Coordinates of C-alpha atoms and ligand atoms in Angstrom, one line a residue:
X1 CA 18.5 -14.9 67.1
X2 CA 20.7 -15.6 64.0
X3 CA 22.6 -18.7 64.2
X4 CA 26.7 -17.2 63.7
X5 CA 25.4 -14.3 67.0
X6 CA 27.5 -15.1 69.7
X7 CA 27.3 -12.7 72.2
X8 CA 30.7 -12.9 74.0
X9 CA 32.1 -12.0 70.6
X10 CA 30.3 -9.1 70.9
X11 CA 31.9 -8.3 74.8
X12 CA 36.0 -9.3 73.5
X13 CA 35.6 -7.0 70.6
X14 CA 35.1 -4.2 72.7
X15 CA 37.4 -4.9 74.8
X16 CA 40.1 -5.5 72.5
X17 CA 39.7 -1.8 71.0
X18 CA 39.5 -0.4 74.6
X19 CA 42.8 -2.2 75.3
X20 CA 44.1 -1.1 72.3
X21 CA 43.4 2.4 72.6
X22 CA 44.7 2.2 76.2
X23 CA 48.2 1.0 75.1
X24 CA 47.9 -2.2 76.7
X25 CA 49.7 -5.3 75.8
X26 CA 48.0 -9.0 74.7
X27 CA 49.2 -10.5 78.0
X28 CA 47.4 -7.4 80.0
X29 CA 44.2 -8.2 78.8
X30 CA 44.2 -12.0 78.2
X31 CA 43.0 -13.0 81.3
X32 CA 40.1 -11.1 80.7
X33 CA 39.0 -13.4 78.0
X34 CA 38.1 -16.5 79.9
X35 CA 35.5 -16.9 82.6
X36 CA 36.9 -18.0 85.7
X37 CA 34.4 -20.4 86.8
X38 CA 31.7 -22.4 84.9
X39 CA 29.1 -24.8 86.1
X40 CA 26.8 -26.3 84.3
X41 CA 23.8 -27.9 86.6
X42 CA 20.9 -30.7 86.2
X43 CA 17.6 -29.7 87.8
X44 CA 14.9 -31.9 88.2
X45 CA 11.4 -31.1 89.1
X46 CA 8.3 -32.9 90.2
X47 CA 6.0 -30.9 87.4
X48 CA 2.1 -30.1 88.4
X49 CA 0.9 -33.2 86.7
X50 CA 3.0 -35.5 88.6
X51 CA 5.7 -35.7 85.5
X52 CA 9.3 -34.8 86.2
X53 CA 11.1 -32.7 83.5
X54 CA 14.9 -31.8 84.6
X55 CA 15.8 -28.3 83.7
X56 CA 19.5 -27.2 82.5
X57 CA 20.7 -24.1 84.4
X58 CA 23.8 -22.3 84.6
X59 CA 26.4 -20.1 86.8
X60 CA 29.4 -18.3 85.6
X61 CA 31.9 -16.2 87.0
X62 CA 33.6 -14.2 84.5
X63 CA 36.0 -12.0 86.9
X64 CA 36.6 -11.5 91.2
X65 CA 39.8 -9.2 90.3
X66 CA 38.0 -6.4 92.2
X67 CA 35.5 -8.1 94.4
X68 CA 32.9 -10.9 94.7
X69 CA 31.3 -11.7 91.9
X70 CA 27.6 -9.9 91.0
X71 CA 24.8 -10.4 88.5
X72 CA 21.6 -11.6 88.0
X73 CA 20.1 -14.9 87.3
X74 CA 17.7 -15.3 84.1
X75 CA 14.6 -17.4 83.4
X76 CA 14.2 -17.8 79.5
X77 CA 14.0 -20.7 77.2
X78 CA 17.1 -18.8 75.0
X79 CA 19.7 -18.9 77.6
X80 CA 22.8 -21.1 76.9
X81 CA 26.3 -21.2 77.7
X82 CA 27.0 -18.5 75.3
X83 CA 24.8 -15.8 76.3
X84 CA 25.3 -16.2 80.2
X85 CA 29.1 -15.9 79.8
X86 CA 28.5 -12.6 77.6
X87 CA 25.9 -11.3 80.5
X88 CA 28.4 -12.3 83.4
X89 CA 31.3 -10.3 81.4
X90 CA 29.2 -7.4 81.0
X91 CA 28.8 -7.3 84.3
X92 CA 32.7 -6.9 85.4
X93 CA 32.9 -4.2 83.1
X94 CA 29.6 -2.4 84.6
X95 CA 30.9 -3.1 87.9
X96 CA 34.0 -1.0 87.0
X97 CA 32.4 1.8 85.0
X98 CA 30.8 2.7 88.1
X99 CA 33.0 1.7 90.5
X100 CA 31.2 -0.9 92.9
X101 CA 33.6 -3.4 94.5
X102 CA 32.9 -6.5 92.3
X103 CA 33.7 -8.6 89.7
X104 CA 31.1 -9.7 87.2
X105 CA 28.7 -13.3 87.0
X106 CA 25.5 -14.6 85.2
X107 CA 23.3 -17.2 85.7
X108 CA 20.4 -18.8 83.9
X109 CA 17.6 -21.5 83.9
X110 CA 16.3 -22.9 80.3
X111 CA 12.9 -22.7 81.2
X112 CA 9.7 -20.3 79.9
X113 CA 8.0 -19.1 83.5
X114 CA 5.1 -17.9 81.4
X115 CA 4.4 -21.5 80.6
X116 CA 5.3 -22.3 84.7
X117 CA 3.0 -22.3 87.5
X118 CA 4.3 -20.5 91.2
X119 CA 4.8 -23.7 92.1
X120 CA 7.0 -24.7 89.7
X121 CA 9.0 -22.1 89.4
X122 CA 9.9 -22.0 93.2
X123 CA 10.7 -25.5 92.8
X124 CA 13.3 -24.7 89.9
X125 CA 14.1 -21.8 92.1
X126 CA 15.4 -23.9 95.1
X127 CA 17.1 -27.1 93.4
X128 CA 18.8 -24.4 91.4
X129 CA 20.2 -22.3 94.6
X130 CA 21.1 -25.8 96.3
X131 CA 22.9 -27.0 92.8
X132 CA 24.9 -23.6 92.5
X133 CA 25.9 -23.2 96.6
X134 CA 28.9 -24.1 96.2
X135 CA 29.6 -21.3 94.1
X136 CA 27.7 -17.8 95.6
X137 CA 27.7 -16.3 99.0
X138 CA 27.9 -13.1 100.0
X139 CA 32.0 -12.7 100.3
X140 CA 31.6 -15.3 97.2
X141 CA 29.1 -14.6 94.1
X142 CA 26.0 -12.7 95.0
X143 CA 23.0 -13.3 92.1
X144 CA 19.9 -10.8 91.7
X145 CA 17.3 -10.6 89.5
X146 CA 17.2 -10.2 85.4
X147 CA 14.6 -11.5 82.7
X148 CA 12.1 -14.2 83.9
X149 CA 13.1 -13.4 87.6
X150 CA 11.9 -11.0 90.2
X151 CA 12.0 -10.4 93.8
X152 CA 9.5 -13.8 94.8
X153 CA 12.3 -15.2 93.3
X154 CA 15.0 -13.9 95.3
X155 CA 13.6 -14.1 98.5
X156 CA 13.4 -18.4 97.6
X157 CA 16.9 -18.1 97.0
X158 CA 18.2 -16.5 100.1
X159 CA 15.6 -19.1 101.7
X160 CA 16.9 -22.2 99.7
X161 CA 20.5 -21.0 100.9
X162 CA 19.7 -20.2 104.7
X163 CA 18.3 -23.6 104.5
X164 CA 21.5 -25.2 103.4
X165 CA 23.3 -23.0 105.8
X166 CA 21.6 -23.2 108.7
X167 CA 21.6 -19.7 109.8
X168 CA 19.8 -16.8 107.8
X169 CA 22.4 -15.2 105.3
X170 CA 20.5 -11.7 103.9
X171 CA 23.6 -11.1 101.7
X172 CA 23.5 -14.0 99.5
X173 CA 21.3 -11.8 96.9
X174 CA 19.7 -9.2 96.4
X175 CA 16.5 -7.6 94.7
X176 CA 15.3 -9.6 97.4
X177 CA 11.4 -9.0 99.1
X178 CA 11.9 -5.7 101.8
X179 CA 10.6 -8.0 104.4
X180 CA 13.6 -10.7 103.8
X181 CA 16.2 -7.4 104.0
X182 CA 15.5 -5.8 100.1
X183 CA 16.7 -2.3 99.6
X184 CA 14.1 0.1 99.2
X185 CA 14.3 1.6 96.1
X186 CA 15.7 -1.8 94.4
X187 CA 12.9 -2.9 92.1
X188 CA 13.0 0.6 90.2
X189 CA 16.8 0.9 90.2
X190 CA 17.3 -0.5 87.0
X191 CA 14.3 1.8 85.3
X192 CA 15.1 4.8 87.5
X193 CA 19.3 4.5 86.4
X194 CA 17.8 4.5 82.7
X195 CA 16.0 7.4 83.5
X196 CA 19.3 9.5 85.2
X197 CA 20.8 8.3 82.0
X198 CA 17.8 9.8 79.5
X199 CA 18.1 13.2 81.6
X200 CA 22.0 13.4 81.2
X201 CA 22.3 13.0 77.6
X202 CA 19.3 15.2 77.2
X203 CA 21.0 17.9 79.0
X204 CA 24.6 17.4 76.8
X205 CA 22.6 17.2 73.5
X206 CA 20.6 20.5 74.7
X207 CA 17.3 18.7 74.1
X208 CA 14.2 19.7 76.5
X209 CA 12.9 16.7 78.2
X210 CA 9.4 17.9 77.7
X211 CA 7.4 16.3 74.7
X212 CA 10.5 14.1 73.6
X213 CA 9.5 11.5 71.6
X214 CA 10.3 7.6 72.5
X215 CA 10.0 4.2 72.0
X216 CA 10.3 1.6 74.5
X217 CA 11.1 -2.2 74.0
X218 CA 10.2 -4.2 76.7
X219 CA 7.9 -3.8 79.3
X220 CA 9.3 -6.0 82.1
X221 CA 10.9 -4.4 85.0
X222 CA 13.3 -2.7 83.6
X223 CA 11.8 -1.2 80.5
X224 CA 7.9 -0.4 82.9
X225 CA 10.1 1.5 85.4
X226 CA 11.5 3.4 82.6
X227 CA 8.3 4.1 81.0
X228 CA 6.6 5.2 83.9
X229 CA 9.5 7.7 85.3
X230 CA 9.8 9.2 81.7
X231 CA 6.3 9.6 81.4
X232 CA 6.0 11.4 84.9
X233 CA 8.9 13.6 83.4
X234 CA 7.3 14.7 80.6
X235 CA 8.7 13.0 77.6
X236 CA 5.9 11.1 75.1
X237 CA 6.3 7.6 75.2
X238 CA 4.7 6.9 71.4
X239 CA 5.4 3.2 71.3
X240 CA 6.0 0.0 74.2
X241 CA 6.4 -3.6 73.4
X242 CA 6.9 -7.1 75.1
X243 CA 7.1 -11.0 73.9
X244 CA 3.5 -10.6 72.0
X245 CA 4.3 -7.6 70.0
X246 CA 4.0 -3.4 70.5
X247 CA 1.6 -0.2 70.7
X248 CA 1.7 2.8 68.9
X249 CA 0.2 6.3 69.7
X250 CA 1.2 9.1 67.6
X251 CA -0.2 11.2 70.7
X252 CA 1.5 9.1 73.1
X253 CA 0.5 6.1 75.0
X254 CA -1.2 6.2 78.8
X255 CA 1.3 4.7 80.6
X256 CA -0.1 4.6 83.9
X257 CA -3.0 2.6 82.4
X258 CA -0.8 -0.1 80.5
X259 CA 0.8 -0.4 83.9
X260 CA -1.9 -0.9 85.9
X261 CA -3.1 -3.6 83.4
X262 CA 0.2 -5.5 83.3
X263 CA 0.4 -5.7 87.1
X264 CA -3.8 -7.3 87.3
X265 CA -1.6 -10.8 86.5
X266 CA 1.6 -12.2 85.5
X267 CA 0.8 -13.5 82.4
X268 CA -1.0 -10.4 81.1
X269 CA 0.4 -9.2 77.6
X270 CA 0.3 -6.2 75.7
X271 CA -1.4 -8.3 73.0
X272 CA -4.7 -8.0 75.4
X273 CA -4.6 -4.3 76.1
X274 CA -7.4 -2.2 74.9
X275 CA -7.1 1.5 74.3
X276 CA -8.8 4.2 72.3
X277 CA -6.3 5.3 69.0
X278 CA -3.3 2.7 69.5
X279 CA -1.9 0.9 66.7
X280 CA -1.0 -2.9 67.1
X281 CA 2.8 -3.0 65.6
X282 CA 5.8 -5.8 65.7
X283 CA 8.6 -5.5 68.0
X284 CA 10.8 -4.7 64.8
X285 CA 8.6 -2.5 63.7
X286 CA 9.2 -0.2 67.1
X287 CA 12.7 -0.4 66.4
X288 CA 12.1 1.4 63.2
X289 CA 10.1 4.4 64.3
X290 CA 11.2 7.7 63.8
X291 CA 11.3 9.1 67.3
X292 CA 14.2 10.9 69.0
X293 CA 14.9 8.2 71.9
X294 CA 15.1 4.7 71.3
X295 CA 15.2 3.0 74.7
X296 CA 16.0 -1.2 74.0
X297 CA 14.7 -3.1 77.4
X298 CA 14.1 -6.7 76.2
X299 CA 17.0 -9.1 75.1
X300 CA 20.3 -8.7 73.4
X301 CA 21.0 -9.1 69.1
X302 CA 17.8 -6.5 68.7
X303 CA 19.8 -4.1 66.6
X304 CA 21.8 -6.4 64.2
X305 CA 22.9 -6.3 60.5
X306 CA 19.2 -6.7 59.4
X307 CA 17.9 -3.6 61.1
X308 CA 20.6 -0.9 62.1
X309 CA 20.4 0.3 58.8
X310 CA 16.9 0.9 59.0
X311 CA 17.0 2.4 62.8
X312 CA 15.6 6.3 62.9
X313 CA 15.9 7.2 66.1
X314 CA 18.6 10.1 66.8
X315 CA 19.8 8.3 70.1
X316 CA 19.5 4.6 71.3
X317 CA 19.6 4.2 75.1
X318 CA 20.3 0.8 75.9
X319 CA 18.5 -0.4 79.0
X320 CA 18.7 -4.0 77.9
X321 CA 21.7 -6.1 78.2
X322 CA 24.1 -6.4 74.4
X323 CA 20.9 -5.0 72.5
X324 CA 22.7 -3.7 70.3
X325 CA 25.7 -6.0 67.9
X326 CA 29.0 -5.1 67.0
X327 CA 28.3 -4.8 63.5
X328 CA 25.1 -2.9 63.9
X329 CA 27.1 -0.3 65.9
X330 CA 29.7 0.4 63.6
X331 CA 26.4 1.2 61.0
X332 CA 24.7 3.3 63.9
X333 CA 27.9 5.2 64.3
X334 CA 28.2 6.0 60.4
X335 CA 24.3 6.9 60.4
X336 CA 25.7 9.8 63.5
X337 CA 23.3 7.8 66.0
X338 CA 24.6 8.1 69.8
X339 CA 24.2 4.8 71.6
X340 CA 24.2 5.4 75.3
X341 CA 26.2 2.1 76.1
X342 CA 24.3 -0.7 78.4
X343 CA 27.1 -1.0 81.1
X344 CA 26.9 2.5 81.7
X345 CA 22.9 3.0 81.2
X346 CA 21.3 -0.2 82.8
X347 CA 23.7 0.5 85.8
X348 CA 21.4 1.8 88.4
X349 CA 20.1 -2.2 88.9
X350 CA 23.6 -3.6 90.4
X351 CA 24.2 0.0 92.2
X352 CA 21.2 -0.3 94.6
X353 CA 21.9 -4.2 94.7
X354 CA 25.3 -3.1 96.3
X355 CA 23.2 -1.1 98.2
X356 CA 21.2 -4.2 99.2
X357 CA 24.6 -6.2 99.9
X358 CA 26.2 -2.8 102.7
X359 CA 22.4 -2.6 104.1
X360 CA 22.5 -6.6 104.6
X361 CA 26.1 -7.0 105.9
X362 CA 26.0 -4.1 108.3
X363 CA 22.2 -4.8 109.4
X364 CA 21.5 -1.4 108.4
X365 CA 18.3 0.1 106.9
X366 CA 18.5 3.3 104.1
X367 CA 15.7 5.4 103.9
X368 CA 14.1 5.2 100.2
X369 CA 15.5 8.8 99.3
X370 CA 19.3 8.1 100.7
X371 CA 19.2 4.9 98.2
X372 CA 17.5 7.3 95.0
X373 CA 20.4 10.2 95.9
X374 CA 23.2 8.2 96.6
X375 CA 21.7 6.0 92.5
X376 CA 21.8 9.8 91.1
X377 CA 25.1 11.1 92.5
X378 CA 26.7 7.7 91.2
X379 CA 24.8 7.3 88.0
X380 CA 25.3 11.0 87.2
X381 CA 29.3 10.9 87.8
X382 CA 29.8 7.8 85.7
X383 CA 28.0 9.6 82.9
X384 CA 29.9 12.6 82.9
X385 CA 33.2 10.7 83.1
X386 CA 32.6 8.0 79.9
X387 CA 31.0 11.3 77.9
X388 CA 34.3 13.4 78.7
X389 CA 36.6 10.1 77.8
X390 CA 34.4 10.0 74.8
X391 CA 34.7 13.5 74.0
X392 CA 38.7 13.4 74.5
X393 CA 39.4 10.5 72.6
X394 CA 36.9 11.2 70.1
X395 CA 35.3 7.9 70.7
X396 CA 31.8 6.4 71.3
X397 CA 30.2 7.0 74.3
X398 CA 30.5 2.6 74.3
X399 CA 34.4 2.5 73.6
X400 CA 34.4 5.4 76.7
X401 CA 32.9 3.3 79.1
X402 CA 35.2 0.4 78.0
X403 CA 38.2 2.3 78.3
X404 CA 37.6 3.2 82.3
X405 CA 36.1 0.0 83.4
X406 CA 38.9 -2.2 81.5
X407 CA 41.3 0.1 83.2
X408 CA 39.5 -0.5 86.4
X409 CA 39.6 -4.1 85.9
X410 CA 43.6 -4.5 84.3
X411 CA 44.4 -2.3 86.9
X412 CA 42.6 -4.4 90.2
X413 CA 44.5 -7.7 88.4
X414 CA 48.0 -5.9 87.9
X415 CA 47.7 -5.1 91.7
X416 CA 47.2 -8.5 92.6
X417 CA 49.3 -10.1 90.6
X418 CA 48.9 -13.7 88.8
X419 CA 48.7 -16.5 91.8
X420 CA 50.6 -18.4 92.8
Ligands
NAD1 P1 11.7 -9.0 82.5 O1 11.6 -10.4 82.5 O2 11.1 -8.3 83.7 O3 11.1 -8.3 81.2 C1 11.5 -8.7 79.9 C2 10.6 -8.0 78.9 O4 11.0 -8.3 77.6 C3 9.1 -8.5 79.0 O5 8.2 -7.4 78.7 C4 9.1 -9.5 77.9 O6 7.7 -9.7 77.4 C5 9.9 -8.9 76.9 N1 10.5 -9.8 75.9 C6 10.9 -11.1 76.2 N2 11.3 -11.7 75.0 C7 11.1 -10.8 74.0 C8 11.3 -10.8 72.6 N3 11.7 -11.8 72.0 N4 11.0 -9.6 71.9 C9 10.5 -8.5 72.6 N5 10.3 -8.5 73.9 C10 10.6 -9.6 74.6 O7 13.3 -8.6 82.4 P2 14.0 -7.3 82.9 O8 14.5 -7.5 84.3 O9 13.1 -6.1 82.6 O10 15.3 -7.2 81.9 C11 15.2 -6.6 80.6 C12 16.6 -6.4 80.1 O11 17.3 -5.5 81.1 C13 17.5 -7.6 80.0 O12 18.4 -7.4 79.0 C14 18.2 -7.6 81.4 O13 19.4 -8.4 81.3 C15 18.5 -6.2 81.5 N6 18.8 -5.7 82.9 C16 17.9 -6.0 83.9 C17 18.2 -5.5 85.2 C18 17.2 -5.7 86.3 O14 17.5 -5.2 87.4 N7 16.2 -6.5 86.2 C19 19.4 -4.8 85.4 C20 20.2 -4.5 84.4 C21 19.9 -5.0 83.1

């Protein structure tokens, strides 16, 4: 990551030019610039050799103008202040582009789980929860998974808090296990909102899903999901990658098989997968392949002032959080390359997790085909309302989805009023 990137730059930009084009004053939007709550936490943990090495972690709450906040909590050895403030504020704004009642938050560990046993990882896990308490809850802040986290992870948390709280609270967070009150259908979301996403633009641009091309950045959660429905649909995934580097197959890549070998153990890497005709390439090589779909699922800063120029692809779906920067977009928009904004694309994750949240506080159980419907029918309608807001104020399909959720968002504050 280059040392002047600060993603949050990257979020008030956006904004600023959504505001703008809305006709909305400085005082409308300024509110919107600062995080309402941060806390910085201390973490120490009795390490498997009997050391202890404290962890940093954080929580931030960027907005509760329309609801508690929502958003995940990551596990990487890049997370800092910076970056989770950025993740929480993309999250208000995702909240509001598809219209689920919450605000937006983030939270983070330093830490490299790869490098961490179970055991130390629940142990991070749960001094975490009971250092951040006072700040989620289910009418409060409700965290979920993102990079380095999963659902083991959850289901520690909601344990960690129950513990605190003395009673079992379900709603706390979601992407938890099914057996500790996860949504069916919430470890896919993310992947299968990507997917909705790929078929939608597919359909606008005229393009038959059969036999198109794509290339795939990260093969965690989000970006296997993604490989694995668009495989099943037909398209030709030519290229994946993860932290140790990609594959390339002009004739395009088994996915089922790199699955199954990713999910033998945790700490399994593309680096040691074996297949007849693949090509070892970098991860910035992938982003420079000629294929029609470029699908980003790692980190943020991938497509920056070093690379956009050099980007082929004809459209850029972003599945990862900020993968692309503001100064790589404005290249990708003179080079006529539709980016498929992240708020709107990586959605399906925080849809199903409200899912989760009504399932938990009513002590209600979905079937796994209401929760993939009800993901389609709200995925779907978002897409067709930020392409027509595009289309009408011939805008990107990114300043589109700004312009309804910082409507959403100006609008929820306005009704409330400043207090006191
Ligand atoms: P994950 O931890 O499951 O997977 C991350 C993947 O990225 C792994 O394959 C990892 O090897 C790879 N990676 C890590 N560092 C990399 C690097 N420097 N270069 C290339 N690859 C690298 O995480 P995830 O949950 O799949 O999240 C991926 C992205 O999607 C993040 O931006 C996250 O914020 C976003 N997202 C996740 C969810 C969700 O539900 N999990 C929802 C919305 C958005």
């Amino acid at each position: 990551m280059s040392k002047t990137y600060n993603p949050y730059d990257n979020v008030l930009k956006v904004v600023s030019e959504a505001a703008g084009i809305l006709g909305y004053s400085d005082s409308d939007i300024e509110a919107l610039k600062y995080p309402e709550r941060e806390l910085k936490v201390a973490i120490p943990v009795r390490m498997d050799d009997g050391s202890t090495k404290v962890f940093e972690g954080y929580r931030i709450q960027h907005s509760t103008s329309r609801g508690p906040a929502k958003g995940g909590i990551r596990f990487h050895p890049d997370v800092n202040p910076d970056e989770v403030r950025a993740l929480a504020a993309w999250m208000t704004f995702k909240c509001a582009v598809v219209n689920i009642p919450y605000g937006g938050g983030k939270g983070g560990v330093v830490c490299d789980p790869g490098k961490l046993s179970e055991d130390e990882i629940r142990a991070i896990t749960r001094r975490f929860t009971a250092a951040i308490a006072p700040l989620i809850g289910p009418e409060q802040d409700i965290p979920a998974p993102d990079v380095g986290t999963n659902a083991a992870v959850m289901g520690w948390m909601m344990d960690t808090y129950s513990m605190l709280k003395g009673h079992c609270v379900h709603g706390v967070v979601t992407g938890k296990p099914i057996e500790l009150g996860g949504a069916l259908g919430r470890s896919e979301a993310t992947g299968r909102g990507v997917m909705f996403t790929v078929k939608n633009v597919l359909k606008k641009k005229g393009i038959p899903a059969q036999g198109t091309i794509v290339a795939i950045q990260g093969m965690g959660n989000v970006g296997s999901v993604t490989a694995k429905l668009l495989y099943q649909g037909g398209l030709k995934v030519v290229a994946v990658s993860d932290v140790s580097g990609g594959l390339y197959k002009k004739e395009g890549l088994c996915i089922p098989q790199i699955l199954e070998y990713l999910s033998k153990d945790r700490k399994n890497l593309l680096s040691g997968y074996q297949e007849e005709g693949i090509t070892r390439i970098s991860n910035a090589e992938l982003l420079e392949l000629d294929v029609k779909l470029l699908i980003p699922a790692a980190l943020e800063n991938q497509i920056n002032l070093s690379n956009a120029k050099k980007i082929k692809a004809d459209i850029i779906i972003e599945a990862a959080n900020g993968p692309t920067a503001s100064e790589a977009d404005d290249i990708l928009k003179k080079k006529n390359i539709m980016v498929v904004p992240d708020i709107l694309s990586n959605a399906g994750g925080v849809v199903v997790s409200y899912f989760e949240w009504v399932q938990n506080i009513q002590s209600v159980n979905w079937t796994e085909e209401t929760v993939n419907e009800k993901l389609k029918d709200i995925m779907d309608s978002a897409f067709d309302a930020v392409w027509n807001i595009a289309e009408s104020n011939n805008a990107t399909l990114r300043t589109g989805a700004y312009l309804i959720a910082v409507k959403r968002v100006v609008d929820a504050k306005k009704a409330r009023a400043i207090w006191p």
